[in-house]
Amino acid sequence: MASRNTIVAHVEDRPGVLARVASLFRRRGFNIESLTVGHCEEPGLSRMTIVVDGDDHQVDQVCRQLFKLIDVVSVQDITYVPMVDRELALLKVSATNFNRREVLDVVEVFRADVVDVHSEALIVQVLGDEGKVNAAVEMFEQFGILEMVRTGRVAMVRGTETTKPPAISDSQQAAAAIRAMLGRRPEGALPFASD
Amino acid sequence: MRLTGARILMECLRAEGVEVFFGYPGGVVLPLYNTLGEYPDIKHVLVRHEQAAAHAADGYARVAGRTGVCLATSGPGATNLVTGITTAYMDSVPMVVLTGNVARDLIGRDGFQEADITGITLPITKHNYLLMRASEIAPAVKEAFHIASTGRKGPVLVDIPKDVFIEEAEWDGYPQGVSLRGYPIMDVPREEEVDKAAEIVNSAKKPIIIAGHGVVQSEAQDELVEFAERSDTPVLTTLLGISGMPEDHELSYGFLGMHGHFYANMAADRADVVIGIGMRFDDRAMGRFSDFNPTARIVHIDIDPAEIGKNFKTHAPVNGDVKETLSRLLPQIERNSHPEWRAEIDQIMDQHPTDYIEEGTGLGGPWLVRALAEATEGQSTIVTGVGQHQMWAAQYYPYTKQRQWVTSGGLGTMGYEVPAAMGAQFAQDEPIWSICGDGGFQMTSQELQTVADHNLPVRFAIFNNGFLGMVRQWQELFYEHNYHSVDLGQPDFVKLAEAYGIRGVRVSTRAEAIQIFRDLEGYDGPVVIDFQLEREENVWPMVPAGAALSETIESAEEL
Ligand SMILES: Cc1cc2nc3c(=O)[nH]c(=O)nc-3n(C[C@H](O)[C@H](O)[C@H](O)COP(=O)(O)OP(=O)(O)OC[C@H]3O[C@@H](n4cnc5c(N)ncnc54)[C@H](O)[C@@H]3O)c2cc1C
Ligand SMILES: Cc1ncc(C[n+]2csc(CCOP(=O)(O)OP(=O)(O)O)c2C)c(N)n1
Ligand SMILES: [Mg+2]
C-alpha cells in the first residue's frame, strides 16, 4: 500500500548536506513529497522532515540508505507513532467589496488568518495538518486563488518522547541506538515486506 | 609549527603509512608536486591517464588489504577518475582520492579547468570533502582514511583548491581520532540476532553458505572454514567472494550466478537455509529474484544495515562484520553432518562438471586457465578485465588464498585489467598475472609505459579472441547471430609491447603455452603474451538474462 510516510532526520549543519540527501533520493528512485529543513534544539544540527511515498519496504530502505550518509546523524520513521504534524499555506485570494465578507467567513471556519489586505485581494494564512490545508484550499478556490505557496510538513512526536539523535560518547552505544531507530518493523518481524 | 597545505597533506599521508600513490600533475596541484621531493618515502607513481591512477589504487587496495590512494588535477584530471572511483564504489574498495581544484575565489565562476568534482562524485563516493582552508586538511584526511577503511569500505574524495595548498596553517601532528556522530562502527552484532541465526543454522537440513566479498575484506577465511566444517555446510561464493573460501576444501563448491557452476546454482536453489555472509544478493549472483528458491529461509550477515532485506526477505538478519559475527556465532553452532545433502550436490557435480575443455591443440579459454593454474600451482594473484576471459579465470583457476583474485564485479569495467594489475604489483613481489581481454587491453594499454618505468614483473596474458567476446556471445545466442561492432581490429600486440620496451610473445598452440609458462619462471620483468584464442568459444554454463538459477543452461541447444 502506497502511503505518505513521515521521516525525521537530523543532519550536520554543513554546506552540501541537502544536495547529498537530494542526490540519494534521486539515485535510488525514492519519491519525495516534501522535504522541510530548519534549525532544531541543538546548535550545529538541522532537522529534516521528509514525506515520502512508498510501501513499508521502500520506506525502510529510505531510512537505511539515508543513515548511510555520513552527515546524517539520525533517522526515524514516525509514521506510525502518535504525532502532531503541521504545514502552512499562504493563499492570495481574490476578494472585492462584493464578496470579501464571504471570503472572511471561510477564513473563520478554518481558523485561518488574514495577513494582508488589498482592495482586490487578501492573503490568507492557513495552518494545520495536510488534510485541513487541502480542505481550505478547496474552499478558497471558489473565489479564485491568484497565487499559493505551501511549506512541507513538519512533525513532532506526542508526549515526552523525542526524536533527538543519540549523543556519541561510546561508539557501541551509538550503534545500538541507531539500530534501534532504523526501520519500521516491529521487533522480530521480517525486515522485508515485499510479500 | 606552521606548514603549507601541501606539506600538511603529505605529512598526513606519511602518518597514515601510505607507501605508494598514483597520480598525474596539472596546474592546480603544482604546489603539491613542488613538495613531493621532500617526501621520498611516499612513492609517487606517474601514470599515463588518471583513470589508471584510480584503478591502480583500487588494485593495490584489493591485494594489499589497505587503503589505495590516487591524485589528479582539477577539471579533466578529476573527471578522468570517475570510472575508477565508480568501480571502487560498486565493489566497496577502500580508497582515498585526492583532487586539486581552482583557487577559492574562482570556484563557482567556471574558472579554467573547474569541475564540480564533489558534486559529480556525490553518488559514487562513500563521502567527499571540498576543503576551503589549510587548517581543514588534517582533520579531513584523517576522517577520509577512517571512513574509507571501516564499516562497508569505499572511496572517499578530498578536493583541495590550489591556494589552499599554498596557505599555511598550524600543524601539531596528525589528529589522533575522529568524531563522526553520524558514523558509528557497526562491527559487533546484536546478541539476539546471533542467537536467531544460530537457531536457524542448527535446524537446517540442507544448508548452503554463500560467501561474498565481505569475507575477503574482513579476512575471515579461517572463521568461515570453521563455521562450514562445524555445521557441515557446503560453501558457494559470489564472483567477488572468490578466494574467501579455499577451493581445495571439500566443502567448497565454487561460485554461483550467471556464469557460476551448474552444481552451485542448483545447490543454492535447493537449499532449505541460505546463509549469505558478506554478500549483497546481487542479481548476477541470484538470478531472477522472484524465482530464487522461494522456500529457503535466509540468514544474512552484513555490515551494512541497508543491504539486509534490500533484495530478499530475510529471516535472520545479522548486522555486523563477518569476522566479529562468525567468531560470536561459532560457539553456538552445533556439530552437524548432512551426508545426504552433500551427496545430492556431489551427484549434480559429477553429472554436470564445469569442464568445457575441448580436445586438440588449439587454445581454448578454459584450457588456458587450467594450464596457467598448473604452471603457477594455483598460487598466483590473478587480475582480470571484464568479459569471457574473466569468467574462465573465475571458473578454472583454483583459488585458495584470500586476496588472490581481483576483478571488477559490480561495475564490470573493461580496461581495469592493465592498470589494476600494475597497481596491485606494488603490493607484492611475486609476479601478478593479468588476464586481459583484447578489447579491454586496448582501453588502457598506455599504462604499459608505467609498467616499463618501474620494471614491474606483471604478466599480461591477452586472451585474444579478436572479438568483444562476451558481447559476441550474446549476439550469437540472443540476437540471431547478428554480429555488429564486435569484430575488433587490433594492433600487433607483440610489437606494441616491444615499442614500450617490454618483452612480447605470441602463442598459438598448447605446446607453446606450456613452454612460455616455463620460460617465464624467474623472469623478473614485464611481459605481454598474445594468446591466439579460438575466436568463437562461448562461456558455459549460463543463466540467461532475466532467468532463474534453476534455469541454468549448459549449451546453446538448451535455449
Ligand atoms: C561479466 C560479469 C559476470 C558476472 N557474473 C557473476 C556471477 O556469475 N556470479 C556472481 O556472483 N557475480 C557475478 N558478477 C558480479 C556481480 O555483478 C557482483 O559484483 C557480485 O555478485 C557481488 O558480489 P558480493 O555481493 O560478494 O560483493 P560486493 O558487491 O562487494 O558486496 C559485498 C557485501 O558484503 C558486505 N560487506 C563488506 N564488508 C563486510 C564486512 N567486513 N563484514 C560484513 N559484511 C561486509 C557489504 O556491505 C556488501 O553487502 C558478474 C560481473 C560481471 C562483470
Ligand atoms: C568500459 C566498458 N564498456 C563496455 C562494456 C560492455 N562489455 C562487457 S564485456 C565486453 C567485451 C569484452 O571484450 P574483451 O575485452 O575482448 O573480452 P572477451 O569477452 O573477448 O574475453 C563488453 C564490450 C564494459 N563492460 N565495460
Ligand atoms: Mg576478446
GROMACS .gro file of C-alpha atoms in nm, chain A residues 54-140:
model
   87
   54GLY     CA    1   0.609   0.415  -0.070
   55ASP     CA    2   0.533   0.080   0.086
   56ASP     CA    3   0.691  -0.046   0.405
   57HIS     CA    4   0.990  -0.195   0.229
   58GLN     CA    5   1.063   0.123   0.039
   59VAL     CA    6   1.035   0.338   0.347
   60ASP     CA    7   1.262   0.102   0.536
   61GLN     CA    8   1.517   0.135   0.254
   62VAL     CA    9   1.485   0.515   0.257
   63CYS     CA   10   1.572   0.523   0.626
   64ARG     CA   11   1.861   0.280   0.596
   65GLN     CA   12   2.010   0.445   0.290
   66LEU     CA   13   1.971   0.791   0.442
   67PHE     CA   14   2.150   0.685   0.752
   68LYS     CA   15   2.450   0.577   0.544
   69LEU     CA   16   2.521   0.939   0.461
   70ILE     CA   17   2.799   1.043   0.696
   71ASP     CA   18   2.635   1.381   0.763
   72VAL     CA   19   2.307   1.220   0.866
   73VAL     CA   20   2.316   1.173   1.240
   74SER     CA   21   1.982   1.005   1.299
   75VAL     CA   22   1.681   0.885   1.106
   76GLN     CA   23   1.342   0.798   1.245
   77ASP     CA   24   1.026   0.687   1.077
   78ILE     CA   25   0.742   0.833   1.284
   79THR     CA   26   0.455   0.746   1.051
   80TYR     CA   27   0.303   0.504   1.299
   81VAL     CA   28   0.388   0.698   1.613
   82PRO     CA   29   0.132   0.936   1.763
   83MET     CA   30   0.248   1.278   1.647
   84VAL     CA   31   0.148   1.628   1.558
   85ASP     CA   32   0.208   1.738   1.203
   86ARG     CA   33   0.157   2.079   1.054
   87GLU     CA   34   0.200   2.269   0.737
   88LEU     CA   35   0.142   2.629   0.648
   89ALA     CA   36  -0.005   2.778   0.332
   90LEU     CA   37  -0.029   3.137   0.211
   91LEU     CA   38  -0.313   3.189  -0.036
   92LYS     CA   39  -0.367   3.508  -0.230
   93VAL     CA   40  -0.742   3.501  -0.272
   94SER     CA   41  -0.925   3.739  -0.494
   95ALA     CA   42  -1.168   3.940  -0.278
   96THR     CA   43  -1.353   4.257  -0.367
   97ASN     CA   44  -1.609   4.471  -0.189
   98PHE     CA   45  -1.877   4.238  -0.322
   99ASN     CA   46  -1.752   3.911  -0.177
  100ARG     CA   47  -1.498   4.000   0.092
  101ARG     CA   48  -1.743   3.905   0.365
  102GLU     CA   49  -1.790   3.557   0.221
  103VAL     CA   50  -1.416   3.505   0.199
  104LEU     CA   51  -1.377   3.612   0.558
  105ASP     CA   52  -1.640   3.362   0.663
  106VAL     CA   53  -1.435   3.083   0.514
  107VAL     CA   54  -1.125   3.225   0.681
  108GLU     CA   55  -1.304   3.198   1.009
  109VAL     CA   56  -1.426   2.846   0.955
  110PHE     CA   57  -1.068   2.730   0.904
  111ARG     CA   58  -0.939   2.944   1.184
  112ALA     CA   59  -0.706   3.094   0.927
  113ASP     CA   60  -0.559   3.446   0.939
  114VAL     CA   61  -0.571   3.733   0.701
  115VAL     CA   62  -0.216   3.866   0.683
  116ASP     CA   63  -0.250   4.121   0.402
  117VAL     CA   64  -0.544   4.318   0.266
  118HIS     CA   65  -0.581   4.492  -0.067
  119SER     CA   66  -0.888   4.624  -0.243
  120GLU     CA   67  -0.891   4.325  -0.476
  121ALA     CA   68  -0.718   4.051  -0.282
  122LEU     CA   69  -0.637   3.907   0.057
  123ILE     CA   70  -0.350   3.695   0.169
  124VAL     CA   71  -0.479   3.417   0.389
  125GLN     CA   72  -0.254   3.212   0.609
  126VAL     CA   73  -0.374   2.861   0.680
  127LEU     CA   74  -0.209   2.644   0.939
  128GLY     CA   75  -0.290   2.285   1.006
  129ASP     CA   76  -0.229   1.930   0.908
  130GLU     CA   77  -0.227   1.841   0.544
  131GLY     CA   78  -0.595   1.746   0.534
  132LYS     CA   79  -0.705   2.075   0.679
  133VAL     CA   80  -0.488   2.276   0.442
  134ASN     CA   81  -0.621   2.076   0.148
  135ALA     CA   82  -0.977   2.139   0.255
  136ALA     CA   83  -0.912   2.512   0.295
  137VAL     CA   84  -0.754   2.536  -0.046
  138GLU     CA   85  -1.052   2.365  -0.198
  139MET     CA   86  -1.292   2.607  -0.031
  140PHE     CA   87  -1.098   2.917  -0.136
   0.00000   0.00000   0.00000
